[in-house]
């Protein structure tokens, strides 16, 4: 025998780690949902995302369709190197969220923008419920889609 097990059906792995627990933890990819008023600067948006997302990797930014082309959002997305996904109020209203707002519902037609957008864009569970940081509402969900536009 040559030292390679017969019938194992597996090839030896090059560079395999004998103890997977010794690997550094993989950072979570996040879908970031945003709710905000018109005219908010990219600096405020970036700061709010960084505060809420922590060490997570921003994979996509999502918001309501009427805010998706705001310069602050577009510039923040460019900063993180991610796309901006837009959803209609009707799409967001169909998503169950833990913290709906009657005030937001009467203003834009859905009780949630940040949480619903994060959930729609990521496809995974909500990781951070909506938080307001410097006038920007931010929520995060685990990004489980191969392509955030799926």
CSV table of N, CA and C in Angstrom, one decimal:
chain,number,residue,atom,x,y,z
A,1,UNK,N,0.8,-1.2,0.0
A,1,UNK,CA,0.0,0.0,0.0
A,1,UNK,C,0.9,1.2,0.0
A,2,UNK,N,0.4,2.3,-0.6
A,2,UNK,CA,1.2,3.5,-0.8
A,2,UNK,C,0.9,4.6,0.3
A,3,UNK,N,0.0,4.4,1.1
A,3,UNK,CA,-0.3,5.5,2.1
A,3,UNK,C,-1.6,6.3,1.7
A,4,UNK,N,-2.1,6.0,0.5
A,4,UNK,CA,-3.4,6.6,0.2
A,4,UNK,C,-4.5,5.6,0.4
A,5,UNK,N,-5.5,5.9,1.1
A,5,UNK,CA,-6.5,4.9,1.4
A,5,UNK,C,-7.3,4.6,0.1
A,6,UNK,N,-7.4,3.3,-0.1
A,6,UNK,CA,-8.2,2.9,-1.3
A,6,UNK,C,-9.7,3.0,-0.9
A,7,UNK,N,-10.5,3.4,-1.9
A,7,UNK,CA,-11.9,3.4,-1.7
A,7,UNK,C,-12.5,4.5,-0.8
A,8,UNK,N,-11.6,5.4,-0.4
A,8,UNK,CA,-12.2,6.5,0.4
A,8,UNK,C,-13.0,7.5,-0.4
A,9,UNK,N,-12.7,7.6,-1.8
A,9,UNK,CA,-13.4,8.5,-2.6
A,9,UNK,C,-13.0,9.9,-2.5
A,10,UNK,N,-12.1,10.2,-1.6
A,10,UNK,CA,-11.7,11.6,-1.4
A,10,UNK,C,-10.2,11.7,-1.7
A,11,UNK,N,-9.9,12.9,-2.3
A,11,UNK,CA,-8.5,13.2,-2.6
A,11,UNK,C,-8.0,14.0,-1.4
A,12,UNK,N,-6.7,13.8,-1.1
A,12,UNK,CA,-6.1,14.7,0.0
A,12,UNK,C,-6.3,16.1,-0.4
A,13,UNK,N,-6.6,17.0,0.6
A,13,UNK,CA,-6.7,18.4,0.4
A,13,UNK,C,-5.4,19.1,0.7
A,14,UNK,N,-5.0,19.9,-0.2
A,14,UNK,CA,-3.8,20.7,-0.1
A,14,UNK,C,-4.1,21.9,0.9
A,15,UNK,N,-3.3,22.0,1.9
A,15,UNK,CA,-3.4,23.2,2.8
A,15,UNK,C,-4.6,23.0,3.7
A,16,UNK,N,-5.1,21.8,3.9
A,16,UNK,CA,-6.3,21.6,4.8
A,16,UNK,C,-5.9,21.9,6.2
A,17,UNK,N,-6.8,22.5,7.0
A,17,UNK,CA,-6.5,22.8,8.4
A,17,UNK,C,-7.0,21.7,9.2
A,18,UNK,N,-6.2,21.2,10.1
A,18,UNK,CA,-6.6,20.0,10.9
A,18,UNK,C,-7.6,20.4,12.0
A,19,UNK,N,-7.7,21.7,12.4
A,19,UNK,CA,-8.6,22.1,13.4
A,19,UNK,C,-9.4,23.3,12.9
A,20,UNK,N,-10.6,23.1,12.4
A,20,UNK,CA,-11.4,24.2,11.8
A,20,UNK,C,-11.7,25.2,12.9
A,21,UNK,N,-11.7,24.9,14.2
A,21,UNK,CA,-12.0,25.8,15.2
A,21,UNK,C,-10.9,26.9,15.4
A,22,UNK,N,-9.7,26.6,14.8
A,22,UNK,CA,-8.6,27.5,14.9
A,22,UNK,C,-8.6,28.6,13.9
A,23,UNK,N,-9.6,28.5,12.9
A,23,UNK,CA,-9.7,29.5,11.9
A,23,UNK,C,-10.3,30.7,12.5
A,24,UNK,N,-9.9,31.9,11.9
A,24,UNK,CA,-10.6,33.1,12.4
A,24,UNK,C,-12.1,33.1,12.0
A,25,UNK,N,-13.0,33.7,12.8
A,25,UNK,CA,-14.4,33.7,12.5
A,25,UNK,C,-14.6,34.4,11.2
A,26,UNK,N,-15.5,33.9,10.4
A,26,UNK,CA,-15.9,34.5,9.1
A,26,UNK,C,-16.8,35.7,9.4
A,27,UNK,N,-16.5,36.8,8.8
A,27,UNK,CA,-17.4,38.0,9.0
A,27,UNK,C,-18.7,37.8,8.3
A,28,UNK,N,-19.8,38.2,8.9
A,28,UNK,CA,-21.1,38.0,8.3
A,28,UNK,C,-21.3,39.1,7.3
A,29,UNK,N,-21.9,38.6,6.1
A,29,UNK,CA,-22.3,39.6,5.1
A,29,UNK,C,-23.7,40.1,5.4
A,30,UNK,N,-23.8,41.4,5.3
A,30,UNK,CA,-25.1,42.1,5.7
A,30,UNK,C,-25.8,42.8,4.6
A,31,UNK,N,-27.1,42.7,4.6
A,31,UNK,CA,-28.0,43.5,3.8
A,31,UNK,C,-28.4,44.6,4.8
A,32,UNK,N,-28.1,45.9,4.4
A,32,UNK,CA,-28.4,47.0,5.2
A,32,UNK,C,-29.6,47.7,4.7
A,33,UNK,N,-30.6,47.8,5.5
A,33,UNK,CA,-31.8,48.6,5.1
A,33,UNK,C,-31.8,50.0,5.7
A,34,UNK,N,-32.1,51.0,4.8
A,34,UNK,CA,-32.1,52.4,5.3
A,34,UNK,C,-33.4,53.1,5.1
A,35,UNK,N,-33.7,53.9,6.1
A,35,UNK,CA,-34.9,54.8,6.0
A,35,UNK,C,-34.3,56.2,6.4
A,36,UNK,N,-34.7,57.2,5.6
A,36,UNK,CA,-34.2,58.5,5.9
A,36,UNK,C,-35.0,59.6,5.2
A,37,UNK,N,-34.8,60.8,5.6
A,37,UNK,CA,-35.5,61.9,4.9
A,37,UNK,C,-34.6,62.3,3.7
A,38,UNK,N,-35.2,63.0,2.7
A,38,UNK,CA,-34.4,63.4,1.6
A,38,UNK,C,-33.3,64.4,2.0
A,39,UNK,N,-32.2,64.3,1.3
A,39,UNK,CA,-31.1,65.3,1.5
A,39,UNK,C,-30.1,64.9,2.6
A,40,UNK,N,-30.1,63.7,3.2
A,40,UNK,CA,-29.2,63.3,4.2
A,40,UNK,C,-27.8,63.0,3.5
A,41,UNK,N,-26.7,63.5,4.1
A,41,UNK,CA,-25.4,63.4,3.5
A,41,UNK,C,-24.9,62.0,3.5
A,42,UNK,N,-24.0,61.7,2.6
A,42,UNK,CA,-23.3,60.4,2.6
A,42,UNK,C,-22.5,60.1,3.9
A,43,UNK,N,-21.9,61.2,4.4
A,43,UNK,CA,-21.1,61.0,5.6
A,43,UNK,C,-22.0,60.6,6.8
A,44,UNK,N,-23.2,61.1,6.9
A,44,UNK,CA,-24.1,60.7,8.0
A,44,UNK,C,-24.6,59.3,7.8
A,45,UNK,N,-24.9,58.9,6.5
A,45,UNK,CA,-25.3,57.6,6.2
A,45,UNK,C,-24.2,56.6,6.5
A,46,UNK,N,-23.0,56.9,6.0
A,46,UNK,CA,-21.8,56.0,6.2
A,46,UNK,C,-21.6,55.8,7.7
A,47,UNK,N,-21.6,56.9,8.5
A,47,UNK,CA,-21.4,56.8,9.9
A,47,UNK,C,-22.4,55.9,10.6
A,48,UNK,N,-23.7,56.1,10.2
A,48,UNK,CA,-24.8,55.3,10.8
A,48,UNK,C,-24.6,53.8,10.5
A,49,UNK,N,-24.3,53.5,9.2
A,49,UNK,CA,-24.1,52.1,8.8
A,49,UNK,C,-22.9,51.5,9.6
A,50,UNK,N,-21.8,52.2,9.7
A,50,UNK,CA,-20.7,51.7,10.4
A,50,UNK,C,-21.0,51.5,11.9
A,51,UNK,N,-21.8,52.4,12.5
A,51,UNK,CA,-22.1,52.2,13.9
A,51,UNK,C,-23.0,51.0,14.1
A,52,UNK,N,-23.9,50.8,13.3
A,52,UNK,CA,-24.9,49.6,13.4
A,52,UNK,C,-24.3,48.3,12.9
A,53,UNK,N,-23.6,48.3,11.8
A,53,UNK,CA,-23.0,47.1,11.2
A,53,UNK,C,-21.8,46.6,12.0
A,54,UNK,N,-21.1,47.4,12.7
A,54,UNK,CA,-19.9,46.9,13.4
A,54,UNK,C,-18.9,46.3,12.5
A,55,UNK,N,-18.6,45.0,12.8
A,55,UNK,CA,-17.6,44.3,12.0
A,55,UNK,C,-18.2,43.6,10.8
A,56,UNK,N,-19.5,43.6,10.6
A,56,UNK,CA,-20.1,42.9,9.5
A,56,UNK,C,-19.7,43.5,8.2
A,57,UNK,N,-19.7,42.7,7.1
A,57,UNK,CA,-19.4,43.1,5.8
A,57,UNK,C,-20.7,43.6,5.1
A,58,UNK,N,-20.7,44.8,4.7
A,58,UNK,CA,-21.9,45.4,4.0
A,58,UNK,C,-21.9,44.8,2.6
A,59,UNK,N,-22.9,44.0,2.2
A,59,UNK,CA,-23.0,43.4,0.9
A,59,UNK,C,-23.9,44.1,0.0
A,60,UNK,N,-24.9,44.8,0.5
A,60,UNK,CA,-25.9,45.5,-0.3
A,60,UNK,C,-26.6,46.5,0.6
A,61,UNK,N,-27.0,47.6,0.0
A,61,UNK,CA,-27.9,48.6,0.7
A,61,UNK,C,-29.2,48.6,0.0
A,62,UNK,N,-30.3,48.7,0.8
A,62,UNK,CA,-31.6,48.6,0.3
A,62,UNK,C,-32.5,49.7,1.0
A,63,UNK,N,-33.4,50.2,0.2
A,63,UNK,CA,-34.3,51.2,0.7
A,63,UNK,C,-35.6,51.3,-0.1
A,64,UNK,N,-36.5,52.2,0.2
A,64,UNK,CA,-37.7,52.4,-0.5
A,64,UNK,C,-37.4,53.0,-1.9
A,65,UNK,N,-38.2,52.7,-2.9
A,65,UNK,CA,-37.9,53.2,-4.3
A,65,UNK,C,-37.7,54.7,-4.4
A,66,UNK,N,-38.5,55.4,-3.6
A,66,UNK,CA,-38.5,56.9,-3.7
A,66,UNK,C,-37.2,57.5,-3.1
A,67,UNK,N,-36.4,56.7,-2.4
A,67,UNK,CA,-35.2,57.3,-1.9
A,67,UNK,C,-33.9,56.6,-2.5
A,68,UNK,N,-34.1,55.7,-3.3
A,68,UNK,CA,-32.9,54.9,-3.9
A,68,UNK,C,-31.9,55.7,-4.7
A,69,UNK,N,-32.4,56.8,-5.2
A,69,UNK,CA,-31.5,57.7,-6.0
A,69,UNK,C,-31.0,58.9,-5.3
A,70,UNK,N,-31.2,59.0,-4.0
A,70,UNK,CA,-30.7,60.1,-3.2
A,70,UNK,C,-29.2,60.1,-3.3
A,71,UNK,N,-28.6,61.2,-3.5
A,71,UNK,CA,-27.1,61.3,-3.7
A,71,UNK,C,-26.4,60.7,-2.4
A,72,UNK,N,-26.9,61.0,-1.2
A,72,UNK,CA,-26.3,60.4,-0.1
A,72,UNK,C,-26.2,58.9,0.0
A,73,UNK,N,-27.3,58.3,-0.5
A,73,UNK,CA,-27.4,56.8,-0.5
A,73,UNK,C,-26.5,56.3,-1.6
A,74,UNK,N,-26.5,56.9,-2.8
A,74,UNK,CA,-25.7,56.4,-3.9
A,74,UNK,C,-24.2,56.6,-3.5
A,75,UNK,N,-23.9,57.7,-2.9
A,75,UNK,CA,-22.4,57.9,-2.5
A,75,UNK,C,-22.0,56.9,-1.4
A,76,UNK,N,-22.9,56.6,-0.5
A,76,UNK,CA,-22.6,55.6,0.6
A,76,UNK,C,-22.4,54.3,0.0
A,77,UNK,N,-23.3,53.9,-1.0
A,77,UNK,CA,-23.1,52.6,-1.7
A,77,UNK,C,-21.8,52.5,-2.4
A,78,UNK,N,-21.4,53.6,-3.1
A,78,UNK,CA,-20.1,53.7,-3.8
A,78,UNK,C,-19.0,53.5,-2.8
A,79,UNK,N,-19.1,54.1,-1.6
A,79,UNK,CA,-18.1,54.0,-0.6
A,79,UNK,C,-17.9,52.6,-0.2
A,80,UNK,N,-19.0,51.8,0.0
A,80,UNK,CA,-18.9,50.4,0.4
A,80,UNK,C,-18.7,49.5,-0.8
A,81,UNK,N,-18.8,50.0,-2.0
A,81,UNK,CA,-18.7,49.2,-3.2
A,81,UNK,C,-19.8,48.2,-3.4
A,82,UNK,N,-21.0,48.6,-3.0
A,82,UNK,CA,-22.1,47.7,-3.1
A,82,UNK,C,-23.3,48.3,-3.9
A,83,UNK,N,-24.2,47.5,-4.4
A,83,UNK,CA,-25.4,48.0,-5.1
A,83,UNK,C,-26.4,48.6,-4.1
A,84,UNK,N,-27.3,49.4,-4.7
A,84,UNK,CA,-28.5,49.8,-4.0
A,84,UNK,C,-29.7,49.1,-4.5
A,85,UNK,N,-30.4,48.4,-3.7
A,85,UNK,CA,-31.7,47.8,-4.2
A,85,UNK,C,-32.8,48.6,-3.7
A,86,UNK,N,-33.9,48.7,-4.5
A,86,UNK,CA,-35.0,49.5,-4.2
A,86,UNK,C,-36.3,48.6,-4.2
A,87,UNK,N,-37.2,48.9,-3.3
A,87,UNK,CA,-38.4,48.2,-3.1
A,87,UNK,C,-39.6,49.1,-3.0
A,88,UNK,N,-40.7,48.7,-3.5
A,88,UNK,CA,-41.9,49.6,-3.4
A,88,UNK,C,-42.5,49.5,-2.0
A,89,UNK,N,-43.3,50.4,-1.7
A,89,UNK,CA,-44.0,50.4,-0.4
A,89,UNK,C,-44.8,49.1,-0.3
A,90,UNK,N,-45.5,48.7,-1.4
A,90,UNK,CA,-46.3,47.5,-1.4
A,90,UNK,C,-45.5,46.3,-1.1
A,91,UNK,N,-44.3,46.2,-1.7
A,91,UNK,CA,-43.4,45.0,-1.4
A,91,UNK,C,-43.0,45.0,0.1
A,92,UNK,N,-42.7,46.2,0.6
A,92,UNK,CA,-42.2,46.2,2.0
A,92,UNK,C,-43.4,46.0,3.0
A,93,UNK,N,-44.6,46.4,2.6
A,93,UNK,CA,-45.7,46.3,3.5
A,93,UNK,C,-46.1,44.8,3.7
A,94,UNK,N,-45.7,43.9,2.7
A,94,UNK,CA,-46.0,42.5,2.8
A,94,UNK,C,-45.0,41.7,3.7
A,95,UNK,N,-43.9,42.4,4.2
A,95,UNK,CA,-42.9,41.7,5.0
A,95,UNK,C,-43.2,41.9,6.5
A,96,UNK,N,-43.4,40.8,7.2
A,96,UNK,CA,-43.6,41.0,8.7
A,96,UNK,C,-42.3,41.5,9.3
A,97,UNK,N,-42.4,42.5,10.1
A,97,UNK,CA,-41.3,43.1,10.8
A,97,UNK,C,-41.6,43.2,12.3
A,98,UNK,N,-40.6,43.2,13.2
A,98,UNK,CA,-40.9,43.3,14.6
A,98,UNK,C,-41.2,44.7,15.1
A,99,UNK,N,-40.9,45.8,14.3
A,99,UNK,CA,-41.1,47.1,14.8
A,99,UNK,C,-41.7,48.1,13.8
A,100,UNK,N,-43.0,47.7,13.4
A,100,UNK,CA,-43.6,48.6,12.4
A,100,UNK,C,-44.0,50.0,13.1
A,101,UNK,N,-44.0,51.0,12.2
A,101,UNK,CA,-44.3,52.4,12.7
A,101,UNK,C,-45.6,52.9,12.0
A,102,UNK,N,-46.6,53.3,12.8
A,102,UNK,CA,-47.8,53.9,12.2
A,102,UNK,C,-47.5,55.2,11.5
A,103,UNK,N,-46.6,56.0,12.1
A,103,UNK,CA,-46.2,57.2,11.5
A,103,UNK,C,-45.5,57.0,10.1
A,104,UNK,N,-44.6,56.1,10.0
A,104,UNK,CA,-44.0,55.8,8.7
A,104,UNK,C,-45.0,55.2,7.8
A,105,UNK,N,-45.9,54.4,8.3
A,105,UNK,CA,-46.9,53.8,7.4
A,105,UNK,C,-47.8,54.9,6.8
A,106,UNK,N,-48.2,55.9,7.6
A,106,UNK,CA,-49.1,56.9,7.0
A,106,UNK,C,-48.3,57.8,6.1
A,107,UNK,N,-47.0,58.0,6.3
A,107,UNK,CA,-46.2,58.9,5.4
A,107,UNK,C,-45.8,58.2,4.1
A,108,UNK,N,-45.4,56.9,4.1
A,108,UNK,CA,-44.9,56.3,2.9
A,108,UNK,C,-45.6,55.1,2.4
A,109,UNK,N,-46.6,54.7,3.2
A,109,UNK,CA,-47.5,53.5,2.7
A,109,UNK,C,-47.0,52.2,3.2
A,110,UNK,N,-46.0,52.1,4.0
A,110,UNK,CA,-45.6,50.9,4.7
A,110,UNK,C,-45.1,51.2,6.1
A,111,UNK,N,-45.4,50.3,7.0
A,111,UNK,CA,-45.0,50.5,8.4
A,111,UNK,C,-43.5,50.3,8.7
A,112,UNK,N,-42.8,49.9,7.7
A,112,UNK,CA,-41.3,49.6,7.8
A,112,UNK,C,-40.6,49.9,6.6
A,113,UNK,N,-39.5,50.6,6.6
A,113,UNK,CA,-38.6,50.8,5.5
A,113,UNK,C,-37.3,50.0,5.8
A,114,UNK,N,-36.6,50.4,6.8
A,114,UNK,CA,-35.3,49.9,7.1
A,114,UNK,C,-35.3,48.3,7.3
A,115,UNK,N,-36.2,47.9,8.2
A,115,UNK,CA,-36.2,46.5,8.5
A,115,UNK,C,-36.7,45.7,7.3
A,116,UNK,N,-37.8,46.1,6.7
A,116,UNK,CA,-38.3,45.4,5.5
A,116,UNK,C,-37.3,45.4,4.4
A,117,UNK,N,-36.7,46.5,4.1
A,117,UNK,CA,-35.7,46.5,3.0
A,117,UNK,C,-34.5,45.5,3.3
A,118,UNK,N,-34.0,45.5,4.6
A,118,UNK,CA,-32.9,44.6,4.9
A,118,UNK,C,-33.4,43.2,4.7
A,119,UNK,N,-34.6,42.8,5.2
A,119,UNK,CA,-35.1,41.4,5.0
A,119,UNK,C,-35.2,41.0,3.6
A,120,UNK,N,-35.8,41.9,2.8
A,120,UNK,CA,-36.0,41.6,1.4
A,120,UNK,C,-34.7,41.5,0.6
A,121,UNK,N,-33.7,42.3,0.9
A,121,UNK,CA,-32.5,42.3,0.2
A,121,UNK,C,-31.6,41.1,0.6
A,122,UNK,N,-31.6,40.8,1.9
A,122,UNK,CA,-30.7,39.8,2.4
A,122,UNK,C,-31.2,38.4,2.3
A,123,UNK,N,-32.5,38.2,2.5
A,123,UNK,CA,-33.1,36.8,2.4
A,123,UNK,C,-32.9,36.0,3.7
A,124,UNK,N,-32.1,36.6,4.6
A,124,UNK,CA,-31.9,35.9,5.9
A,124,UNK,C,-32.6,36.6,7.0
A,125,UNK,N,-32.3,36.2,8.2
A,125,UNK,CA,-33.0,36.8,9.4
A,125,UNK,C,-32.5,38.2,9.7
A,126,UNK,N,-33.3,38.9,10.4
A,126,UNK,CA,-33.0,40.2,10.8
A,126,UNK,C,-31.9,40.1,11.9
A,127,UNK,N,-30.8,40.8,11.8
A,127,UNK,CA,-29.7,40.7,12.8
A,127,UNK,C,-29.8,41.9,13.7
A,128,UNK,N,-30.1,43.1,13.2
A,128,UNK,CA,-30.2,44.3,14.0
A,128,UNK,C,-31.5,44.9,13.7
A,129,UNK,N,-32.4,45.1,14.7
A,129,UNK,CA,-33.6,45.8,14.5
A,129,UNK,C,-33.3,47.2,14.2
A,130,UNK,N,-34.3,47.9,13.7
A,130,UNK,CA,-34.0,49.3,13.3
A,130,UNK,C,-33.4,50.2,14.4
A,131,UNK,N,-32.4,50.9,14.1
A,131,UNK,CA,-31.8,51.9,15.0
A,131,UNK,C,-31.7,53.2,14.3
A,132,UNK,N,-32.0,54.3,15.0
A,132,UNK,CA,-31.8,55.6,14.4
A,132,UNK,C,-30.5,56.2,14.9
A,133,UNK,N,-29.7,56.5,14.0
A,133,UNK,CA,-28.4,57.1,14.3
A,133,UNK,C,-28.2,58.4,13.4
A,134,UNK,N,-28.2,59.5,14.1
A,134,UNK,CA,-28.0,60.8,13.4
A,134,UNK,C,-29.0,61.0,12.3
A,135,UNK,N,-30.3,60.7,12.6
A,135,UNK,CA,-31.3,60.9,11.6
A,135,UNK,C,-31.5,59.8,10.5
A,136,UNK,N,-30.7,58.8,10.6
A,136,UNK,CA,-30.7,57.7,9.6
A,136,UNK,C,-31.2,56.4,10.3
A,137,UNK,N,-32.3,55.8,9.8
A,137,UNK,CA,-32.7,54.6,10.4
A,137,UNK,C,-32.1,53.4,9.7
A,138,UNK,N,-31.4,52.5,10.4
A,138,UNK,CA,-30.6,51.4,9.9
A,138,UNK,C,-31.1,50.1,10.5
A,139,UNK,N,-31.2,49.1,9.7
A,139,UNK,CA,-31.5,47.7,10.1
A,139,UNK,C,-30.6,46.8,9.3
A,140,UNK,N,-30.2,45.7,9.9
A,140,UNK,CA,-29.4,44.7,9.1
A,140,UNK,C,-30.0,43.3,9.1
A,141,UNK,N,-29.8,42.6,8.0
A,141,UNK,CA,-30.2,41.2,7.9
A,141,UNK,C,-29.1,40.4,7.4
A,142,UNK,N,-29.0,39.1,7.7
A,142,UNK,CA,-28.0,38.3,7.1
A,142,UNK,C,-28.3,38.2,5.6
A,143,UNK,N,-27.2,38.3,4.9
A,143,UNK,CA,-27.3,38.3,3.4
A,143,UNK,C,-27.0,36.8,3.0
A,144,UNK,N,-28.0,36.1,2.6
A,144,UNK,CA,-27.8,34.7,2.3
A,144,UNK,C,-28.0,34.4,0.8
A,145,UNK,N,-28.3,35.4,0.0
A,145,UNK,CA,-28.5,35.2,-1.4
A,145,UNK,C,-27.2,35.2,-2.1
A,146,UNK,N,-27.0,34.4,-3.2
A,146,UNK,CA,-25.8,34.4,-3.9
A,146,UNK,C,-25.7,35.8,-4.7
A,147,UNK,N,-26.8,36.2,-5.2
A,147,UNK,CA,-26.9,37.5,-5.9
A,147,UNK,C,-27.9,38.3,-5.2
A,148,UNK,N,-27.6,39.4,-4.5
A,148,UNK,CA,-28.6,40.2,-3.7
A,148,UNK,C,-29.8,40.6,-4.5
A,149,UNK,N,-29.7,40.6,-5.8
A,149,UNK,CA,-30.8,41.0,-6.7
A,149,UNK,C,-31.8,39.8,-6.9
A,150,UNK,N,-31.5,38.6,-6.4
A,150,UNK,CA,-32.3,37.5,-6.7
A,150,UNK,C,-33.7,37.7,-6.0
